[in-house]
Amino acid sequence: MISEKPRVRFAPSPTGYLHVGGLRTALYNYLFAKHNNGKFILRIEDTDRNRFVEGAIDNLVESLKWCGLEYDEGPGSSDKFGPYLQSQRLHYYKTFADELIEKGKAYYCFCTPERLDKLREEQQRLKLPQAKYDKHCLHLSKNEIDENLHKGLSHVIRLNVEADKKIIFNDIVRGQVEFNSNNVDDQVLIKGDGYPTYHLANVVDDHLMQITHVIRGEEWLSSTPKHVLLYDFFEWEKPIFAHLPLLLNPDRTKLSKRQGDVAVEDYRKKGFLPDALVNFVALLGWNAGDDKEFYNMDELVEKFSLERVNKSGAVFDLEKLNWLNSEHLRQKPDLELLQFLKKEAQKLNINFQDFSDDYLLKIINVMKERVIFINEYFTKSKFFFEAPNAYEQAAIDKNWKSETPDELNKLCEAFAALMDPAKEDFEKALTITAETLNIGKGKLIHPLRLAVSGLSVGPGVFDILFILGKNESIKRIKTALHKIKKDDH
RNA sequence: GGCGCGUUCGUCUAGUGGCUUAGGACGCCGCCCUCUCAAGGCGGAGACCACGGGUUCGAAUCCCGUACGCGCUACCA
């Protein structure tokens, strides 16, 4: 029987980066494991030597870690179930393939790629419903096989699939799925180079590593009959299967590089929080059955269940990711944002020495509700870090009247008289000035905003004034008075 | 072509036979708040539940068929 504590694995091939679809698969495995007090295992399926990518594993592990998915067993962990790289487990696959040959459930095949190509062509020409290997080498005599082996002929080992058998298995997401063995090819189990194919390796390792639940992408559903056959031939207990729906491009094709970013590191570079990415990806194919959409990892672990995974593919929609990012950003304590801000400044090569934590914290306080990404603290409120050197033309046209300079000068006088002003003091001074001049406050506020920030949008002006301080504010107003007069016309 | 899987607002989804004139979220539009922009509050447009047949007193929900989409069809995973 399946033990109470599940053991699940995320088994990517190391292609060089973590695909967001892979992240979703990894996440569901992780959530399922943690929800049930089980183990989350990372196994590297590196049995294709042609696809070897230097540093791919480190990159994969790094991306998983960034997302908060730490594995219990995997590369680098010394556990009795290791090693966790399939390229280091070759002896297992060979041993078990031999066992299958002895049982008559697999056989040597010496067919050349040329013959296989020709066979396939022929089958296509005849419009045969299913292109399959013709079991040519199954009928080799023991002597012929030994002779070929002695001669060192290149060979593979194939699965011996019996005709006219129903292959039925249960899938948590899809229910009962049924195949006819006539549609299952005599799959290569061990390749010419001695490496196993995915099909053999994944079954052997899942068994050896005592994997209880195979949670993987829907693209594997069609080859699951081969795996079921292998479990049966070995007389091993089958794991429980759960095939996840695919992640799609906006045009509903399988999510691909061509139509946008697919690597987790791309989203990291763009400034997304791991919390937001994880939250977003979790909701692509799963929900708890209620209206909740904002989750942190702990809540996901608590609520997740495979039974509530959807069947149909989900489009990866950036709009919602953006929204979640702003929500998660807003959720962060100010002190944490301060650290993010400093890190971002380093990345953008902005000199931060002149700005105290206290100053930055004030900026965070007023900008928090206005940013989706950390870097927007700089792109949207650059004026906190340097005086504006240009002023929005549309705002000049709209709010900078001929009487404005005189009015702003009066305002400067009022500001200059203030002693260590708080936000409210600036506001009071402005109100009084407006009353004295007998004009509406807006006549002062809009040009003022433009003068101190160069922009027509942003936090409240009095917040800006307070953060900038009296002297800097007055200096900027004077500069604007000078520049806008000159630049005008 | 064969086999398999899927199909509820533009997108993510709720819905497991009567509670549904199909609910929420993102996005979009409008109003309120307001010094601007956000945030927030309120409201709106937006889904003949792919289509066609059944079953049932009653179906988005069960069954069958069709269409469309996607996946697999390698000595790739």
XYZ file of C-alpha atoms (C1' of nucleotides) in Angstrom:
566
model
C 0.000 0.000 0.000
C 1.003 3.610 -0.500
C 2.413 4.842 2.786
C 0.736 7.741 4.548
C 3.639 10.076 3.921
C 3.754 10.823 0.235
C 7.000 11.103 -1.650
C 6.781 13.158 -4.824
C 9.343 14.339 -7.263
C 9.939 17.129 -9.713
C 11.941 15.581 -12.544
C 13.062 18.142 -15.086
C 15.630 17.677 -17.771
C 18.367 20.252 -17.334
C 17.795 22.415 -20.393
C 19.415 25.502 -18.940
C 16.650 27.313 -17.136
C 13.434 26.723 -15.178
C 10.376 27.113 -17.399
C 7.337 28.673 -15.720
C 5.402 25.543 -16.667
C 8.064 23.590 -14.838
C 7.699 25.937 -11.907
C 3.984 25.200 -11.784
C 4.638 21.447 -11.853
C 7.323 21.799 -9.190
C 5.035 23.977 -7.090
C 2.114 21.539 -7.166
C 4.458 18.727 -6.211
C 5.861 20.833 -3.409
C 2.467 21.957 -2.133
C 1.111 18.434 -2.216
C 4.133 17.108 -0.335
C 4.094 19.822 2.310
C 0.339 19.674 2.768
C 0.611 15.968 3.504
C 3.830 16.032 5.503
C 5.590 14.254 2.689
C 8.880 14.643 0.889
C 9.590 16.811 -2.126
C 12.367 15.360 -4.228
C 14.299 16.881 -7.103
C 15.563 14.387 -9.652
C 17.497 15.419 -12.719
C 16.572 13.595 -15.896
C 19.801 14.020 -17.785
C 19.719 10.892 -19.919
C 19.985 12.759 -23.204
C 23.650 13.483 -23.707
C 22.929 15.612 -26.773
C 21.077 18.053 -24.609
C 23.745 18.530 -21.993
C 23.904 22.172 -20.908
C 26.733 23.371 -18.690
C 25.552 24.841 -15.395
C 21.939 23.973 -16.060
C 21.429 22.154 -12.784
C 22.774 24.991 -10.669
C 20.534 27.398 -12.506
C 17.519 25.153 -11.979
C 18.173 24.743 -8.275
C 18.787 28.473 -7.911
C 15.485 29.335 -9.577
C 13.577 26.844 -7.437
C 15.213 28.230 -4.339
C 14.363 31.781 -5.319
C 10.727 30.721 -5.556
C 10.901 29.219 -2.100
C 10.864 25.614 -3.253
C 13.555 23.857 -1.277
C 13.786 20.148 -1.875
C 14.047 17.526 0.840
C 16.106 15.205 -1.330
C 17.954 15.900 -4.535
C 21.325 16.830 -5.994
C 23.757 17.360 -3.177
C 21.803 15.525 -0.515
C 23.288 12.268 0.696
C 20.287 10.069 1.096
C 19.900 6.323 0.675
C 17.710 6.970 -2.363
C 20.428 8.877 -4.234
C 22.140 9.710 -6.433
C 19.576 12.061 -7.928
C 21.136 12.520 -11.337
C 20.030 9.793 -13.691
C 23.360 9.874 -15.483
C 24.814 8.502 -12.248
C 22.351 5.638 -12.029
C 23.066 3.858 -15.294
C 23.778 0.483 -13.676
C 20.231 0.304 -12.314
C 18.626 0.743 -15.688
C 20.823 -1.867 -17.332
C 20.101 -4.395 -14.593
C 16.362 -3.919 -14.817
C 16.366 -3.967 -18.606
C 18.115 -7.314 -18.458
C 15.463 -8.574 -16.073
C 12.819 -7.617 -18.591
C 14.648 -9.412 -21.382
C 14.791 -12.554 -19.265
C 11.067 -12.318 -18.690
C 10.464 -11.878 -22.406
C 9.028 -8.416 -21.815
C 11.826 -6.670 -23.674
C 14.208 -7.572 -26.464
C 17.397 -6.557 -28.241
C 16.955 -4.663 -31.460
C 19.771 -4.256 -33.963
C 17.861 -2.288 -36.549
C 19.762 0.609 -38.058
C 18.346 4.122 -38.056
C 18.185 3.781 -41.827
C 15.903 0.762 -41.644
C 13.742 2.518 -39.049
C 13.424 5.560 -41.283
C 12.498 3.414 -44.242
C 9.952 1.522 -42.193
C 8.362 4.739 -41.056
C 8.252 6.102 -44.588
C 6.681 2.921 -45.846
C 4.040 2.989 -43.128
C 3.233 6.568 -43.911
C 3.005 5.831 -47.626
C 0.534 3.063 -46.930
C -1.363 5.481 -44.675
C -1.266 2.975 -41.857
C -3.220 4.280 -38.871
C -0.276 3.936 -36.532
C 3.431 4.089 -37.301
C 5.069 1.539 -35.036
C 8.154 -0.626 -34.896
C 7.416 -3.921 -36.658
C 8.964 -6.196 -33.999
C 11.462 -7.364 -36.604
C 14.173 -8.132 -34.042
C 11.785 -9.864 -31.662
C 11.990 -12.858 -33.951
C 15.772 -13.157 -33.885
C 17.009 -16.492 -32.587
C 19.091 -16.776 -29.449
C 22.112 -17.569 -31.610
C 21.608 -14.587 -33.888
C 21.357 -12.297 -30.905
C 24.481 -13.675 -29.254
C 26.337 -13.417 -32.526
C 25.302 -9.802 -33.052
C 26.223 -8.959 -29.484
C 29.622 -10.606 -29.897
C 30.205 -8.691 -33.088
C 29.596 -5.549 -31.094
C 26.702 -4.462 -33.278
C 25.012 -1.276 -32.160
C 21.736 -2.146 -30.482
C 18.907 -0.898 -28.313
C 16.534 -2.664 -25.960
C 12.853 -2.394 -26.727
C 9.702 -2.916 -24.715
C 7.723 -5.922 -25.919
C 4.145 -4.712 -26.086
C 1.475 -7.370 -26.505
C -1.333 -6.737 -28.947
C -5.004 -6.256 -28.082
C -4.671 -5.459 -24.417
C -6.606 -2.783 -22.619
C -4.427 -0.550 -20.512
C -6.429 1.313 -17.906
C -5.185 3.615 -15.223
C -6.591 6.188 -12.891
C -5.569 9.812 -12.900
C -6.467 12.147 -10.048
C -7.077 15.033 -12.418
C -8.676 13.187 -15.320
C -10.303 10.153 -13.831
C -10.061 6.822 -15.612
C -8.025 6.832 -18.808
C -8.017 3.924 -21.212
C -5.661 2.921 -24.035
C -5.441 -0.045 -26.351
C -1.999 -1.619 -26.482
C -2.225 -1.688 -30.278
C -1.553 2.014 -30.111
C 1.514 1.612 -27.953
C 4.854 1.334 -29.737
C 7.656 -1.024 -28.737
C 9.393 1.849 -27.061
C 13.177 1.939 -26.838
C 14.171 1.422 -23.208
C 17.949 1.500 -23.499
C 19.469 3.570 -26.255
C 22.449 2.716 -28.442
C 24.734 4.704 -26.188
C 23.723 2.641 -23.172
C 21.656 5.419 -21.617
C 18.043 4.716 -20.746
C 15.143 6.613 -22.262
C 12.894 8.664 -20.019
C 10.328 5.907 -19.945
C 12.523 3.256 -18.360
C 14.501 5.628 -16.163
C 11.469 7.344 -14.715
C 9.729 4.087 -13.833
C 12.832 2.502 -12.325
C 13.699 5.584 -10.314
C 10.174 6.257 -9.146
C 10.056 2.710 -7.862
C 13.495 2.751 -6.277
C 12.904 6.147 -4.723
C 9.508 4.997 -3.464
C 7.640 7.766 -5.208
C 3.970 7.586 -4.280
C 2.463 10.187 -6.612
C 3.585 11.098 -10.097
C 2.517 14.696 -10.657
C 3.608 15.922 -14.057
C 2.491 17.808 -17.166
C -0.246 16.620 -19.488
C 2.269 15.996 -22.263
C 3.097 12.753 -20.442
C -0.411 11.383 -20.438
C 0.006 9.683 -23.799
C 3.111 7.795 -22.729
C 1.727 6.703 -19.386
C 0.521 3.360 -20.844
C 4.166 2.472 -21.473
C 4.936 3.220 -17.878
C 1.953 1.239 -16.650
C 3.138 -1.721 -18.716
C 6.602 -1.458 -17.185
C 5.225 -1.445 -13.633
C 3.172 -4.501 -14.472
C 6.086 -6.345 -16.075
C 8.302 -5.645 -13.071
C 5.390 -6.539 -10.793
C 5.823 -3.252 -8.975
C 3.127 -1.239 -7.315
C 2.119 1.723 -9.457
C 2.224 5.268 -8.124
C -0.865 7.442 -8.292
C -0.866 9.610 -11.395
C -1.921 13.231 -11.721
C -1.451 14.906 -15.098
C -1.544 18.695 -14.926
C -3.104 20.902 -17.601
C -0.726 22.867 -19.808
C 0.186 26.531 -19.562
C -0.689 28.378 -22.766
C 0.290 31.377 -24.858
C -2.369 34.073 -25.357
C -3.290 32.309 -28.620
C -3.860 29.099 -26.641
C -0.912 27.167 -28.020
C 1.532 25.583 -25.603
C 3.473 28.276 -23.754
C 6.587 28.968 -25.780
C 9.631 31.181 -25.863
C 8.554 32.811 -29.080
C 5.584 34.551 -27.529
C 7.196 35.983 -24.442
C 9.283 35.108 -21.453
C 9.089 31.562 -20.189
C 12.038 31.333 -17.831
C 11.616 32.038 -14.133
C 14.811 34.090 -14.262
C 13.233 36.339 -16.898
C 10.498 37.264 -14.457
C 13.023 37.689 -11.714
C 14.983 40.103 -13.877
C 11.842 42.022 -14.735
C 11.375 42.717 -11.055
C 8.602 40.335 -10.099
C 8.507 39.125 -6.527
C 8.795 35.357 -6.118
C 5.715 35.557 -3.894
C 3.701 37.016 -6.768
C 4.992 34.561 -9.362
C 4.257 31.606 -7.100
C 0.825 32.946 -6.184
C -0.006 33.547 -9.844
C 1.226 30.229 -11.129
C -0.561 28.371 -8.327
C -3.868 29.803 -9.518
C -3.259 28.691 -13.093
C -5.083 25.399 -12.871
C -6.043 25.281 -9.247
C -8.303 27.068 -6.809
C -9.605 26.325 -3.371
C -13.244 26.616 -4.394
C -13.686 30.048 -2.894
C -13.003 33.628 -3.969
C -9.589 33.961 -2.385
C -6.869 34.968 -4.847
C -4.133 36.433 -2.713
C -2.008 33.694 -1.194
C 1.358 33.381 0.411
C 3.208 30.067 0.380
C 1.986 28.921 3.794
C -1.623 29.482 2.833
C -1.109 27.585 -0.402
C 0.370 24.649 1.466
C -2.570 24.660 3.814
C -5.241 24.823 1.116
C -3.781 22.839 -1.773
C -5.229 19.576 -2.995
C -4.805 17.676 -6.263
C -8.514 16.974 -6.385
C -9.136 20.634 -7.085
C -6.778 20.853 -10.035
C -8.509 21.793 -13.309
C -8.477 19.769 -16.475
C -8.080 22.453 -19.111
C -5.072 24.547 -20.095
C -4.619 28.058 -18.730
C -3.354 31.160 -20.522
C -0.438 32.879 -18.852
C -1.873 36.400 -18.500
C 0.638 39.076 -17.544
C -2.031 41.590 -16.438
C -2.991 39.498 -13.493
C 0.627 38.814 -12.599
C 1.230 42.570 -12.508
C -1.685 43.052 -10.194
C -0.528 40.285 -7.881
C 2.934 41.786 -7.824
C 1.601 45.139 -6.671
C -0.539 43.410 -4.062
C 2.373 41.415 -2.702
C 4.619 44.456 -2.767
C 2.084 46.420 -0.763
C 1.903 43.586 1.723
C 5.614 43.810 2.542
C 6.725 45.587 5.704
C 8.431 48.930 5.013
C 11.741 47.707 6.383
C 11.778 44.857 3.901
C 10.957 47.227 1.061
C 13.868 49.362 2.185
C 16.207 46.433 1.605
C 14.651 45.771 -1.820
C 15.096 49.435 -2.644
C 18.771 49.390 -1.751
C 19.370 46.267 -3.780
C 17.596 47.774 -6.744
C 19.638 50.962 -6.432
C 22.790 48.902 -6.608
C 21.522 47.232 -9.757
C 20.653 50.576 -11.309
C 23.962 52.054 -10.200
C 22.336 54.773 -8.154
C 24.398 56.317 -5.401
C 22.510 55.896 -2.183
C 24.998 57.192 0.327
C 23.420 60.631 0.406
C 20.063 59.259 1.436
C 19.330 58.094 4.943
C 17.144 55.134 5.762
C 14.742 57.581 7.309
C 14.515 59.502 4.044
C 13.982 56.317 2.011
C 11.358 55.077 4.430
C 9.414 58.283 3.900
C 9.506 57.722 0.146
C 8.346 54.139 0.584
C 5.501 55.392 2.687
C 4.126 57.711 0.020
C 4.944 55.616 -3.045
C 3.837 52.206 -1.792
C 0.356 52.462 -3.273
C 1.681 53.748 -6.565
C 4.151 51.117 -7.701
C 3.852 47.694 -9.247
C 7.595 47.041 -9.377
C 10.422 48.063 -7.081
C 12.239 49.893 -9.847
C 9.274 52.226 -10.148
C 10.436 53.876 -6.946
C 13.110 55.281 -9.211
C 11.315 55.616 -12.522
C 8.162 57.111 -11.047
C 9.682 59.245 -8.313
C 13.145 60.022 -9.544
C 12.670 63.557 -8.218
C 13.252 62.306 -4.690
C 16.793 61.458 -5.682
C 17.664 64.330 -7.953
C 16.153 67.700 -8.834
C 14.130 67.690 -12.029
C 15.936 68.966 -15.088
C 12.880 69.048 -17.288
C 9.218 69.831 -16.768
C 6.243 68.139 -18.349
C 5.244 70.340 -21.257
C 1.542 69.449 -21.137
C 1.446 70.460 -17.488
C 3.197 73.758 -18.227
C 0.659 74.524 -20.925
C -2.190 73.702 -18.649
C -1.159 75.140 -15.275
C 1.677 77.579 -15.752
C 0.003 80.960 -16.240
C 1.553 84.395 -16.613
C 0.702 85.217 -13.003
C 2.174 81.960 -11.692
C 5.740 83.237 -11.078
C 4.523 86.022 -8.825
C 2.268 83.692 -6.935
C 4.998 81.111 -6.449
C 7.364 83.772 -5.245
C 4.853 84.732 -2.598
C 4.557 81.095 -1.665
C 8.317 80.819 -1.346
C 8.318 83.715 1.055
C 5.708 81.974 3.146
C 7.663 78.718 3.116
C 10.886 80.502 3.955
C 9.324 81.846 7.122
C 8.518 78.357 8.391
C 10.601 76.811 11.153
C 11.284 73.105 10.710
C 7.937 72.596 8.958
C 5.899 69.418 9.024
C 3.632 68.389 6.164
C 0.727 70.294 7.736
C 2.762 73.469 8.080
C 3.432 73.570 4.357
C -0.256 73.064 3.729
C -1.220 75.827 6.153
C 1.260 78.233 4.570
C -0.115 77.489 1.139
C -3.695 77.943 2.252
C -2.919 81.306 3.773
C -0.983 82.430 0.707
C -3.891 81.467 -1.529
C -6.269 83.393 0.675
C -4.028 86.427 0.672
C -3.773 86.306 -3.094
C -7.459 85.631 -3.263
C -7.054 82.629 -5.536
C -8.006 78.952 -5.338
C -5.457 76.563 -3.809
C -5.260 74.669 -7.072
C -3.710 77.696 -8.755
C -0.724 77.196 -6.470
C -0.704 73.459 -6.014
C -0.402 72.415 -9.632
C 2.493 74.705 -10.577
C 4.102 73.857 -7.253
C 3.985 70.146 -7.990
C 5.473 70.755 -11.385
C 8.227 72.922 -9.933
C 9.390 70.479 -7.273
C 8.932 67.207 -9.184
C 8.825 68.125 -12.855
C 5.742 65.953 -13.097
C 2.002 66.327 -12.981
C 1.455 63.015 -11.227
C 2.721 61.582 -7.976
C 2.195 61.641 -4.223
C 0.482 64.558 -2.500
C 2.472 67.798 -2.921
C 2.706 68.387 0.785
C 4.192 64.937 1.219
C 6.732 65.793 -1.441
C 7.574 69.112 0.205
C 7.957 67.522 3.597
C 10.214 64.753 2.314
C 12.331 67.129 0.249
C 12.528 69.615 3.107
C 12.079 73.356 3.168
C 15.372 74.434 1.659
C 15.419 71.934 -1.194
C 11.792 72.739 -2.002
C 12.404 76.460 -2.178
C 15.541 75.902 -4.235
C 13.578 73.831 -6.728
C 10.799 76.390 -6.980
C 13.340 79.125 -7.717
C 15.014 76.941 -10.327
C 11.688 76.229 -11.971
C 10.764 79.881 -11.967
C 13.973 80.574 -13.775
C 13.899 77.629 -16.180
C 10.254 77.570 -17.140
C 10.311 81.278 -17.902
C 13.337 80.722 -20.097
C 12.134 77.522 -21.724
C 8.680 78.865 -22.386
C 8.093 79.635 -26.065
C -3.633 10.389 -40.325
C -3.932 7.517 -35.430
C -4.484 7.704 -30.159
C -5.473 10.615 -25.861
C -7.141 14.951 -23.298
C -9.936 19.297 -23.113
C -14.088 23.246 -24.232
C -18.266 28.650 -18.445
C -17.290 36.617 -19.644
C -11.001 39.077 -23.465
C -8.058 36.267 -19.364
C -7.898 33.211 -14.567
C -11.934 30.848 -12.486
C -16.776 29.469 -9.011
C -20.369 25.933 -10.181
C -20.549 18.347 -8.897
C -29.174 18.109 -11.269
C -33.382 22.612 -8.564
C -30.155 27.952 -4.005
C -28.291 30.662 -10.920
C -32.303 36.363 -14.300
C -24.594 31.784 -14.259
C -20.906 34.238 -8.903
C -15.751 36.300 -8.032
C -10.946 38.249 -9.717
C -7.682 40.738 -13.469
C -8.335 44.084 -17.400
C -11.810 47.840 -19.542
C -15.591 51.970 -18.764
C -18.261 55.438 -15.424
C -19.196 57.790 -10.681
C -17.506 59.061 -5.641
C -13.231 60.586 -2.792
C -9.503 64.298 -4.186
C -4.067 69.119 -5.271
C -2.579 65.232 -9.596
C -1.668 59.988 -10.063
C -2.533 55.819 -7.474
C -5.086 53.254 -3.581
C -10.059 52.749 -1.748
C -15.628 52.804 -2.250
C -19.806 52.279 -5.568
C -21.726 50.935 -10.299
C -21.472 49.219 -15.597
C -20.371 46.664 -20.120
C -18.787 41.682 -20.866
C -20.566 34.134 -21.002
C -27.106 32.112 -26.039
C -22.155 27.745 -20.130
C -18.464 25.168 -28.196
C -22.603 22.948 -31.182
C -26.497 19.108 -31.840
C -29.220 15.340 -29.763
C -30.909 12.600 -25.641
C -31.963 11.185 -19.979
C -35.019 13.953 -16.309
C -40.743 17.227 -13.728
C -36.012 20.094 -14.108
C -29.040 20.197 -16.962
C -23.523 24.570 -17.337
C -23.889 20.191 -14.259
C -25.495 13.026 -16.443
C -25.160 10.209 -21.506
C -24.137 10.099 -26.910
C -22.478 12.448 -31.313
C -20.139 16.580 -33.956
C -16.873 20.658 -34.246
C -12.756 23.077 -32.651
C -8.277 23.337 -29.728
C -4.197 21.072 -27.505
C -0.851 16.988 -26.386
C 1.589 12.498 -27.907
C 2.852 9.756 -32.151
C 11.916 9.835 -31.604
C 17.727 5.579 -29.867
C 13.987 14.075 -26.669
C 12.407 14.766 -22.095
